[in-house]
């Protein structure tokens, strides 16, 4: 039986993707989780196990440590060789990346380089990369051929990694980059959602206001060139995003079985943009969200919305869930954790 290595598998998107994978691939592959627990919790492993009915292998390893990473590959080489990698593990806070770019390049770029070195050494040629819409310049309905123009070090690290993957793909193998926009929401049962050790994105902050842990939400800037002056983003339900990963992995598996070389990149978004105030107003239908306008953050942009047409045409994937569902699932999740 071949293995699928999922880095950052106890994180927000990784954990939910694992549960979605089990619905489609079942027990055809051994799933191995790798996580350093910097922005995740060990208890998530038990939650995943309760959902899928199986305890998965977990390796508490940092991708910056090449030797420990290599040992994970070596352990499974004989009986369950790692043949597919879904790479989620990364630091992802835009503001923090501006304050500490070295930390971000070290973790995201060097860590991924280590992972790709191991993949090459152990002959794993199927790589699904968690990229980001921050590789683009601001814009509406941005398609995949838009030039790279990141506005912060976090986005820069994703660009560097995408260049590396593109170079590797010319030697053969199968590589997919998913450039996703703004994942939000939680699973319907409220068991898995975003619980960062330190909130950095809009929804985790709103959630903390919703349950009374924070007095108010700070809205960074209200003089952008948008309909209400606040930044507009393409928010995508995390279940839609997880399903996109399943579809993408199935594409890699199909190409691998035919021994075809393959390289592509896709936007994972809805094509619809909502401002910060739009989100606050929608969430406030569930519970009042008090907010205060404050200064813009360095590295933020006015508007960034996906053109998802290529993904629909080539992978057959579209986002199915809307903003109301995103807010409702988010609130149900955070209430259940009180």
mmCIF file of C-alpha atoms in Angstrom:
data_model
loop_
_atom_site.group_PDB
_atom_site.id
_atom_site.type_symbol
_atom_site.label_atom_id
_atom_site.label_comp_id
_atom_site.label_asym_id
_atom_site.label_seq_id
_atom_site.Cartn_x
_atom_site.Cartn_y
_atom_site.Cartn_z
ATOM 1 C CA UNK A 1 0.000 0.000 0.000
ATOM 2 C CA UNK A 2 1.345 3.414 -0.972
ATOM 3 C CA UNK A 3 1.290 6.368 1.425
ATOM 4 C CA UNK A 4 0.123 9.962 1.231
ATOM 5 C CA UNK A 5 2.174 12.348 3.378
ATOM 6 C CA UNK A 6 0.224 15.372 4.577
ATOM 7 C CA UNK A 7 2.375 18.121 6.067
ATOM 8 C CA UNK A 8 0.545 20.452 8.428
ATOM 9 C CA UNK A 9 -2.074 17.725 8.696
ATOM 10 C CA UNK A 10 -3.316 18.808 12.127
ATOM 11 C CA UNK A 11 -3.889 22.362 10.938
ATOM 12 C CA UNK A 12 -7.152 23.964 9.883
ATOM 13 C CA UNK A 13 -7.185 23.014 6.206
ATOM 14 C CA UNK A 14 -5.058 19.884 6.505
ATOM 15 C CA UNK A 15 -7.264 18.197 9.102
ATOM 16 C CA UNK A 16 -10.483 18.841 7.194
ATOM 17 C CA UNK A 17 -8.897 17.693 3.937
ATOM 18 C CA UNK A 18 -7.937 14.401 5.590
ATOM 19 C CA UNK A 19 -11.556 13.730 6.582
ATOM 20 C CA UNK A 20 -12.725 14.543 3.041
ATOM 21 C CA UNK A 21 -10.053 12.276 1.565
ATOM 22 C CA UNK A 22 -11.408 9.381 3.588
ATOM 23 C CA UNK A 23 -14.833 9.807 2.011
ATOM 24 C CA UNK A 24 -13.428 9.227 -1.478
ATOM 25 C CA UNK A 25 -10.161 7.315 -1.267
ATOM 26 C CA UNK A 26 -11.049 5.387 1.875
ATOM 27 C CA UNK A 27 -8.370 2.863 2.775
ATOM 28 C CA UNK A 28 -6.715 2.632 -0.612
ATOM 29 C CA UNK A 29 -3.749 4.606 0.739
ATOM 30 C CA UNK A 30 -2.012 4.968 4.071
ATOM 31 C CA UNK A 31 -2.264 8.552 5.303
ATOM 32 C CA UNK A 32 0.683 9.902 7.292
ATOM 33 C CA UNK A 33 0.452 13.211 9.151
ATOM 34 C CA UNK A 34 3.452 15.442 9.754
ATOM 35 C CA UNK A 35 3.086 18.544 11.932
ATOM 36 C CA UNK A 36 5.260 20.614 14.259
ATOM 37 C CA UNK A 37 2.280 21.785 16.390
ATOM 38 C CA UNK A 38 3.375 25.424 16.148
ATOM 39 C CA UNK A 39 -0.077 26.524 15.024
ATOM 40 C CA UNK A 40 -2.125 23.391 15.696
ATOM 41 C CA UNK A 41 -3.146 21.175 18.581
ATOM 42 C CA UNK A 42 -2.395 17.502 19.240
ATOM 43 C CA UNK A 43 -6.048 16.944 20.225
ATOM 44 C CA UNK A 44 -7.037 17.383 16.569
ATOM 45 C CA UNK A 45 -5.607 13.915 15.906
ATOM 46 C CA UNK A 46 -8.230 12.402 18.215
ATOM 47 C CA UNK A 47 -10.948 14.412 16.490
ATOM 48 C CA UNK A 48 -9.855 13.153 13.081
ATOM 49 C CA UNK A 49 -9.767 9.597 14.433
ATOM 50 C CA UNK A 50 -13.291 9.916 15.826
ATOM 51 C CA UNK A 51 -14.554 11.060 12.427
ATOM 52 C CA UNK A 52 -12.810 8.513 10.207
ATOM 53 C CA UNK A 53 -12.760 5.619 12.658
ATOM 54 C CA UNK A 54 -9.030 5.071 12.416
ATOM 55 C CA UNK A 55 -5.932 6.337 14.200
ATOM 56 C CA UNK A 56 -3.436 7.791 11.748
ATOM 57 C CA UNK A 57 0.340 7.904 12.088
ATOM 58 C CA UNK A 58 1.550 11.274 13.353
ATOM 59 C CA UNK A 59 5.137 12.504 13.221
ATOM 60 C CA UNK A 60 5.852 15.661 15.213
ATOM 61 C CA UNK A 61 8.548 16.980 12.931
ATOM 62 C CA UNK A 62 9.466 20.430 11.658
ATOM 63 C CA UNK A 63 10.085 20.582 7.906
ATOM 64 C CA UNK A 64 13.073 22.812 8.622
ATOM 65 C CA UNK A 65 14.822 19.750 10.056
ATOM 66 C CA UNK A 66 15.987 17.791 7.014
ATOM 67 C CA UNK A 67 17.362 14.828 8.964
ATOM 68 C CA UNK A 68 14.155 14.202 10.898
ATOM 69 C CA UNK A 69 12.125 14.663 7.736
ATOM 70 C CA UNK A 70 14.282 12.156 5.884
ATOM 71 C CA UNK A 71 13.775 9.617 8.689
ATOM 72 C CA UNK A 72 10.014 9.779 8.132
ATOM 73 C CA UNK A 73 10.442 8.920 4.449
ATOM 74 C CA UNK A 74 12.915 6.181 5.320
ATOM 75 C CA UNK A 75 10.563 4.569 7.862
ATOM 76 C CA UNK A 76 7.884 3.858 5.251
ATOM 77 C CA UNK A 77 10.137 3.159 2.284
ATOM 78 C CA UNK A 78 9.920 -0.629 2.370
ATOM 79 C CA UNK A 79 6.257 -1.404 3.096
ATOM 80 C CA UNK A 80 4.329 1.848 2.564
ATOM 81 C CA UNK A 81 6.451 4.142 0.395
ATOM 82 C CA UNK A 82 5.394 7.783 0.322
ATOM 83 C CA UNK A 83 4.193 8.317 -3.238
ATOM 84 C CA UNK A 84 2.041 11.434 -2.802
ATOM 85 C CA UNK A 85 2.624 14.605 -0.810
ATOM 86 C CA UNK A 86 0.065 17.263 0.080
ATOM 87 C CA UNK A 87 2.076 20.150 1.450
ATOM 88 C CA UNK A 88 0.112 22.479 3.755
ATOM 89 C CA UNK A 89 2.773 23.259 6.374
ATOM 90 C CA UNK A 90 3.653 26.967 6.349
ATOM 91 C CA UNK A 91 3.601 30.156 8.331
ATOM 92 C CA UNK A 92 0.840 32.300 6.855
ATOM 93 C CA UNK A 93 0.276 35.593 8.707
ATOM 94 C CA UNK A 94 0.774 38.524 6.332
ATOM 95 C CA UNK A 95 1.484 41.069 9.081
ATOM 96 C CA UNK A 96 3.989 38.848 10.847
ATOM 97 C CA UNK A 97 5.762 38.172 7.550
ATOM 98 C CA UNK A 98 6.304 41.911 7.100
ATOM 99 C CA UNK A 99 7.765 42.153 10.599
ATOM 100 C CA UNK A 100 9.902 39.027 10.294
ATOM 101 C CA UNK A 101 10.617 38.073 6.658
ATOM 102 C CA UNK A 102 13.638 35.915 7.568
ATOM 103 C CA UNK A 103 11.429 33.685 9.717
ATOM 104 C CA UNK A 104 9.020 33.234 6.798
ATOM 105 C CA UNK A 105 11.662 32.488 4.190
ATOM 106 C CA UNK A 106 13.376 30.085 6.581
ATOM 107 C CA UNK A 107 10.227 28.161 7.427
ATOM 108 C CA UNK A 108 8.327 28.253 4.162
ATOM 109 C CA UNK A 109 11.078 28.195 1.531
ATOM 110 C CA UNK A 110 13.812 26.219 3.283
ATOM 111 C CA UNK A 111 11.238 23.837 4.764
ATOM 112 C CA UNK A 112 9.720 23.142 1.347
ATOM 113 C CA UNK A 113 13.169 22.742 -0.152
ATOM 114 C CA UNK A 114 13.898 20.066 2.458
ATOM 115 C CA UNK A 115 10.624 18.326 1.649
ATOM 116 C CA UNK A 116 11.330 18.346 -2.079
ATOM 117 C CA UNK A 117 14.868 17.053 -1.456
ATOM 118 C CA UNK A 118 13.413 14.124 0.464
ATOM 119 C CA UNK A 119 10.826 13.533 -2.241
ATOM 120 C CA UNK A 120 13.569 13.395 -4.853
ATOM 121 C CA UNK A 121 15.778 11.144 -2.725
ATOM 122 C CA UNK A 122 12.951 8.677 -2.072
ATOM 123 C CA UNK A 123 11.551 8.894 -5.614
ATOM 124 C CA UNK A 124 8.237 10.519 -4.766
ATOM 125 C CA UNK A 125 7.144 12.452 -7.849
ATOM 126 C CA UNK A 126 3.611 13.510 -6.973
ATOM 127 C CA UNK A 127 3.399 16.838 -5.173
ATOM 128 C CA UNK A 128 0.335 18.936 -4.360
ATOM 129 C CA UNK A 129 1.299 22.365 -3.059
ATOM 130 C CA UNK A 130 -0.772 24.701 -0.935
ATOM 131 C CA UNK A 131 -0.048 28.031 -2.618
ATOM 132 C CA UNK A 132 -1.882 31.313 -2.158
ATOM 133 C CA UNK A 133 -3.625 34.151 -3.937
ATOM 134 C CA UNK A 134 -1.063 36.455 -2.318
ATOM 135 C CA UNK A 135 1.229 35.633 -5.249
ATOM 136 C CA UNK A 136 -0.867 38.069 -7.331
ATOM 137 C CA UNK A 137 -1.173 41.818 -7.498
ATOM 138 C CA UNK A 138 -4.517 43.214 -6.288
ATOM 139 C CA UNK A 139 -7.391 42.826 -8.723
ATOM 140 C CA UNK A 140 -10.855 41.545 -9.520
ATOM 141 C CA UNK A 141 -11.394 38.226 -11.274
ATOM 142 C CA UNK A 142 -7.655 37.500 -11.330
ATOM 143 C CA UNK A 143 -6.790 34.511 -13.506
ATOM 144 C CA UNK A 144 -3.843 32.143 -13.273
ATOM 145 C CA UNK A 145 -1.841 33.854 -16.001
ATOM 146 C CA UNK A 146 -1.694 37.129 -14.092
ATOM 147 C CA UNK A 147 1.932 37.974 -13.303
ATOM 148 C CA UNK A 148 3.375 37.271 -9.901
ATOM 149 C CA UNK A 149 3.409 40.465 -7.855
ATOM 150 C CA UNK A 150 3.172 39.703 -4.139
ATOM 151 C CA UNK A 151 2.794 42.631 -1.759
ATOM 152 C CA UNK A 152 4.257 40.947 1.336
ATOM 153 C CA UNK A 153 6.989 38.435 2.283
ATOM 154 C CA UNK A 154 4.451 35.653 2.878
ATOM 155 C CA UNK A 155 3.331 35.915 -0.744
ATOM 156 C CA UNK A 156 6.960 36.119 -1.857
ATOM 157 C CA UNK A 157 7.715 32.778 -0.223
ATOM 158 C CA UNK A 158 4.878 31.176 -2.171
ATOM 159 C CA UNK A 159 6.241 32.616 -5.425
ATOM 160 C CA UNK A 160 9.741 31.275 -4.732
ATOM 161 C CA UNK A 161 8.318 27.820 -4.022
ATOM 162 C CA UNK A 162 6.188 27.866 -7.165
ATOM 163 C CA UNK A 163 9.288 28.718 -9.229
ATOM 164 C CA UNK A 164 11.126 25.817 -7.616
ATOM 165 C CA UNK A 165 8.247 23.435 -8.360
ATOM 166 C CA UNK A 166 8.076 24.610 -11.955
ATOM 167 C CA UNK A 167 11.802 23.966 -12.376
ATOM 168 C CA UNK A 168 11.490 20.491 -10.871
ATOM 169 C CA UNK A 169 8.539 19.649 -13.106
ATOM 170 C CA UNK A 170 10.746 20.025 -16.178
ATOM 171 C CA UNK A 171 12.682 16.958 -15.011
ATOM 172 C CA UNK A 172 9.483 14.893 -14.928
ATOM 173 C CA UNK A 173 6.913 13.974 -12.308
ATOM 174 C CA UNK A 174 3.555 15.427 -11.389
ATOM 175 C CA UNK A 175 3.130 18.756 -9.625
ATOM 176 C CA UNK A 176 0.050 20.834 -8.860
ATOM 177 C CA UNK A 177 -0.133 24.238 -7.180
ATOM 178 C CA UNK A 178 -3.459 25.343 -5.690
ATOM 179 C CA UNK A 179 -3.594 29.110 -5.238
ATOM 180 C CA UNK A 180 -6.359 29.572 -2.764
ATOM 181 C CA UNK A 181 -7.962 32.695 -1.624
ATOM 182 C CA UNK A 182 -9.472 33.073 1.893
ATOM 183 C CA UNK A 183 -10.617 29.849 3.578
ATOM 184 C CA UNK A 184 -13.254 30.241 6.296
ATOM 185 C CA UNK A 185 -15.953 28.208 8.018
ATOM 186 C CA UNK A 186 -15.837 24.771 9.603
ATOM 187 C CA UNK A 187 -17.217 21.267 9.282
ATOM 188 C CA UNK A 188 -20.985 20.889 9.622
ATOM 189 C CA UNK A 189 -20.713 18.883 12.821
ATOM 190 C CA UNK A 190 -18.619 21.613 14.450
ATOM 191 C CA UNK A 191 -15.777 19.217 15.181
ATOM 192 C CA UNK A 192 -13.073 20.784 12.998
ATOM 193 C CA UNK A 193 -12.429 24.437 12.260
ATOM 194 C CA UNK A 194 -9.845 27.160 12.644
ATOM 195 C CA UNK A 195 -8.382 27.429 16.135
ATOM 196 C CA UNK A 196 -5.078 29.269 15.747
ATOM 197 C CA UNK A 197 -2.902 29.751 18.796
ATOM 198 C CA UNK A 198 -2.888 33.420 17.829
ATOM 199 C CA UNK A 199 -5.614 34.820 15.520
ATOM 200 C CA UNK A 200 -4.256 36.536 12.426
ATOM 201 C CA UNK A 201 -7.124 36.382 9.944
ATOM 202 C CA UNK A 202 -10.539 38.036 9.889
ATOM 203 C CA UNK A 203 -12.810 35.127 10.820
ATOM 204 C CA UNK A 204 -10.844 33.938 13.873
ATOM 205 C CA UNK A 205 -10.982 37.491 15.211
ATOM 206 C CA UNK A 206 -14.717 37.738 14.561
ATOM 207 C CA UNK A 207 -15.231 34.391 16.281
ATOM 208 C CA UNK A 208 -13.464 35.622 19.408
ATOM 209 C CA UNK A 209 -15.708 38.703 19.464
ATOM 210 C CA UNK A 210 -18.764 36.502 18.878
ATOM 211 C CA UNK A 211 -18.106 34.432 22.020
ATOM 212 C CA UNK A 212 -17.021 37.380 24.155
ATOM 213 C CA UNK A 213 -13.292 36.699 24.364
ATOM 214 C CA UNK A 214 -12.559 39.980 22.580
ATOM 215 C CA UNK A 215 -14.492 43.212 23.089
ATOM 216 C CA UNK A 216 -14.393 44.263 19.443
ATOM 217 C CA UNK A 217 -12.975 43.637 16.016
ATOM 218 C CA UNK A 218 -10.376 46.019 14.631
ATOM 219 C CA UNK A 219 -10.955 46.765 10.959
ATOM 220 C CA UNK A 220 -7.685 47.721 9.282
ATOM 221 C CA UNK A 221 -8.456 50.709 7.084
ATOM 222 C CA UNK A 222 -11.669 52.152 5.608
ATOM 223 C CA UNK A 223 -10.315 54.294 2.790
ATOM 224 C CA UNK A 224 -9.609 51.623 0.191
ATOM 225 C CA UNK A 225 -11.161 52.117 -3.234
ATOM 226 C CA UNK A 226 -14.047 49.729 -2.546
ATOM 227 C CA UNK A 227 -17.802 50.174 -2.040
ATOM 228 C CA UNK A 228 -17.460 50.749 1.714
ATOM 229 C CA UNK A 229 -13.742 51.556 1.987
ATOM 230 C CA UNK A 230 -12.737 48.221 3.555
ATOM 231 C CA UNK A 231 -10.717 45.503 1.880
ATOM 232 C CA UNK A 232 -12.481 42.996 -0.373
ATOM 233 C CA UNK A 233 -11.509 39.331 -0.521
ATOM 234 C CA UNK A 234 -12.741 36.133 -2.101
ATOM 235 C CA UNK A 235 -13.821 33.980 0.860
ATOM 236 C CA UNK A 236 -14.149 30.246 0.296
ATOM 237 C CA UNK A 237 -15.726 27.670 2.574
ATOM 238 C CA UNK A 238 -13.062 25.323 3.920
ATOM 239 C CA UNK A 239 -15.145 22.293 2.880
ATOM 240 C CA UNK A 240 -15.093 23.517 -0.718
ATOM 241 C CA UNK A 241 -11.343 23.957 -0.400
ATOM 242 C CA UNK A 242 -10.893 20.466 1.051
ATOM 243 C CA UNK A 243 -12.937 19.011 -1.794
ATOM 244 C CA UNK A 244 -10.706 20.863 -4.258
ATOM 245 C CA UNK A 245 -7.689 19.099 -2.762
ATOM 246 C CA UNK A 246 -9.378 15.730 -3.172
ATOM 247 C CA UNK A 247 -10.111 16.469 -6.841
ATOM 248 C CA UNK A 248 -6.538 17.684 -7.386
ATOM 249 C CA UNK A 249 -5.049 14.602 -5.730
ATOM 250 C CA UNK A 250 -7.245 12.362 -7.866
ATOM 251 C CA UNK A 251 -5.852 14.155 -10.921
ATOM 252 C CA UNK A 252 -2.302 13.411 -9.751
ATOM 253 C CA UNK A 253 -3.191 9.777 -9.126
ATOM 254 C CA UNK A 254 -4.723 9.449 -12.594
ATOM 255 C CA UNK A 255 -1.632 10.961 -14.230
ATOM 256 C CA UNK A 256 0.673 8.848 -12.072
ATOM 257 C CA UNK A 257 -1.081 5.631 -13.077
ATOM 258 C CA UNK A 258 -0.503 6.566 -16.719
ATOM 259 C CA UNK A 259 3.089 7.601 -15.909
ATOM 260 C CA UNK A 260 2.420 11.016 -17.446
ATOM 261 C CA UNK A 261 4.450 14.082 -16.594
ATOM 262 C CA UNK A 262 2.185 16.877 -15.394
ATOM 263 C CA UNK A 263 2.418 20.409 -14.079
ATOM 264 C CA UNK A 264 -0.352 22.945 -13.551
ATOM 265 C CA UNK A 265 -1.663 25.630 -11.206
ATOM 266 C CA UNK A 266 -5.192 26.614 -10.283
ATOM 267 C CA UNK A 267 -7.103 29.309 -8.444
ATOM 268 C CA UNK A 268 -9.322 27.986 -5.679
ATOM 269 C CA UNK A 269 -11.930 30.639 -5.036
ATOM 270 C CA UNK A 270 -15.551 31.542 -5.678
ATOM 271 C CA UNK A 271 -15.168 34.496 -8.019
ATOM 272 C CA UNK A 272 -17.195 36.655 -5.621
ATOM 273 C CA UNK A 273 -15.741 39.329 -3.351
ATOM 274 C CA UNK A 274 -16.954 40.543 0.030
ATOM 275 C CA UNK A 275 -15.629 43.444 2.091
ATOM 276 C CA UNK A 276 -14.775 43.287 5.779
ATOM 277 C CA UNK A 277 -17.975 45.187 6.569
ATOM 278 C CA UNK A 278 -19.983 42.800 4.369
ATOM 279 C CA UNK A 279 -18.655 39.941 6.497
ATOM 280 C CA UNK A 280 -19.366 41.756 9.767
ATOM 281 C CA UNK A 281 -22.932 42.520 8.666
ATOM 282 C CA UNK A 282 -23.581 38.911 7.653
ATOM 283 C CA UNK A 283 -22.081 37.532 10.880
ATOM 284 C CA UNK A 284 -24.081 40.038 12.914
ATOM 285 C CA UNK A 285 -27.260 38.285 11.778
ATOM 286 C CA UNK A 286 -26.130 35.498 14.131
ATOM 287 C CA UNK A 287 -24.607 37.540 16.959
ATOM 288 C CA UNK A 288 -23.740 41.273 17.274
ATOM 289 C CA UNK A 289 -20.150 42.029 16.193
ATOM 290 C CA UNK A 290 -18.781 45.298 17.539
ATOM 291 C CA UNK A 291 -15.949 46.799 15.498
ATOM 292 C CA UNK A 292 -13.641 49.792 15.359
ATOM 293 C CA UNK A 293 -11.806 51.230 12.365
ATOM 294 C CA UNK A 294 -8.038 51.446 12.787
ATOM 295 C CA UNK A 295 -4.976 51.992 10.596
ATOM 296 C CA UNK A 296 -4.233 49.897 7.541
ATOM 297 C CA UNK A 297 -1.753 47.052 7.890
ATOM 298 C CA UNK A 298 1.410 47.054 5.827
ATOM 299 C CA UNK A 299 1.174 44.357 3.157
ATOM 300 C CA UNK A 300 -2.626 44.398 2.804
ATOM 301 C CA UNK A 301 -4.291 45.173 -0.534
ATOM 302 C CA UNK A 302 -7.643 46.699 -1.457
ATOM 303 C CA UNK A 303 -9.188 43.852 -3.431
ATOM 304 C CA UNK A 304 -8.298 40.323 -4.495
ATOM 305 C CA UNK A 305 -10.909 38.065 -6.096
ATOM 306 C CA UNK A 306 -10.389 34.869 -8.092
ATOM 307 C CA UNK A 307 -11.286 33.954 -11.611
ATOM 308 C CA UNK A 308 -12.083 30.257 -10.998
ATOM 309 C CA UNK A 309 -12.945 29.347 -14.607
ATOM 310 C CA UNK A 310 -9.781 27.369 -15.380
ATOM 311 C CA UNK A 311 -10.317 25.181 -12.321
ATOM 312 C CA UNK A 312 -13.881 24.456 -13.390
ATOM 313 C CA UNK A 313 -12.890 23.656 -16.966
ATOM 314 C CA UNK A 314 -9.835 21.480 -16.244
ATOM 315 C CA UNK A 315 -10.590 19.897 -12.870
ATOM 316 C CA UNK A 316 -14.371 20.073 -12.870
ATOM 317 C CA UNK A 317 -14.388 21.789 -9.473
ATOM 318 C CA UNK A 318 -16.537 24.721 -8.376
ATOM 319 C CA UNK A 319 -17.251 26.203 -4.952
ATOM 320 C CA UNK A 320 -20.764 25.310 -3.778
ATOM 321 C CA UNK A 321 -21.180 27.112 -0.443
ATOM 322 C CA UNK A 322 -22.039 30.770 0.099
ATOM 323 C CA UNK A 323 -21.293 33.456 2.681
ATOM 324 C CA UNK A 324 -24.279 32.682 4.918
ATOM 325 C CA UNK A 325 -23.122 29.079 5.259
ATOM 326 C CA UNK A 326 -19.541 30.187 5.926
ATOM 327 C CA UNK A 327 -20.630 32.425 8.810
ATOM 328 C CA UNK A 328 -23.101 29.918 10.246
ATOM 329 C CA UNK A 329 -20.584 27.061 10.278
ATOM 330 C CA UNK A 330 -17.920 29.334 11.734
ATOM 331 C CA UNK A 331 -20.221 30.391 14.575
ATOM 332 C CA UNK A 332 -21.432 26.858 15.283
ATOM 333 C CA UNK A 333 -17.832 25.703 15.538
ATOM 334 C CA UNK A 334 -16.603 28.389 17.899
ATOM 335 C CA UNK A 335 -19.691 28.054 20.129
ATOM 336 C CA UNK A 336 -19.022 24.336 20.481
ATOM 337 C CA UNK A 337 -15.493 25.053 21.750
ATOM 338 C CA UNK A 338 -16.579 27.253 24.665
#
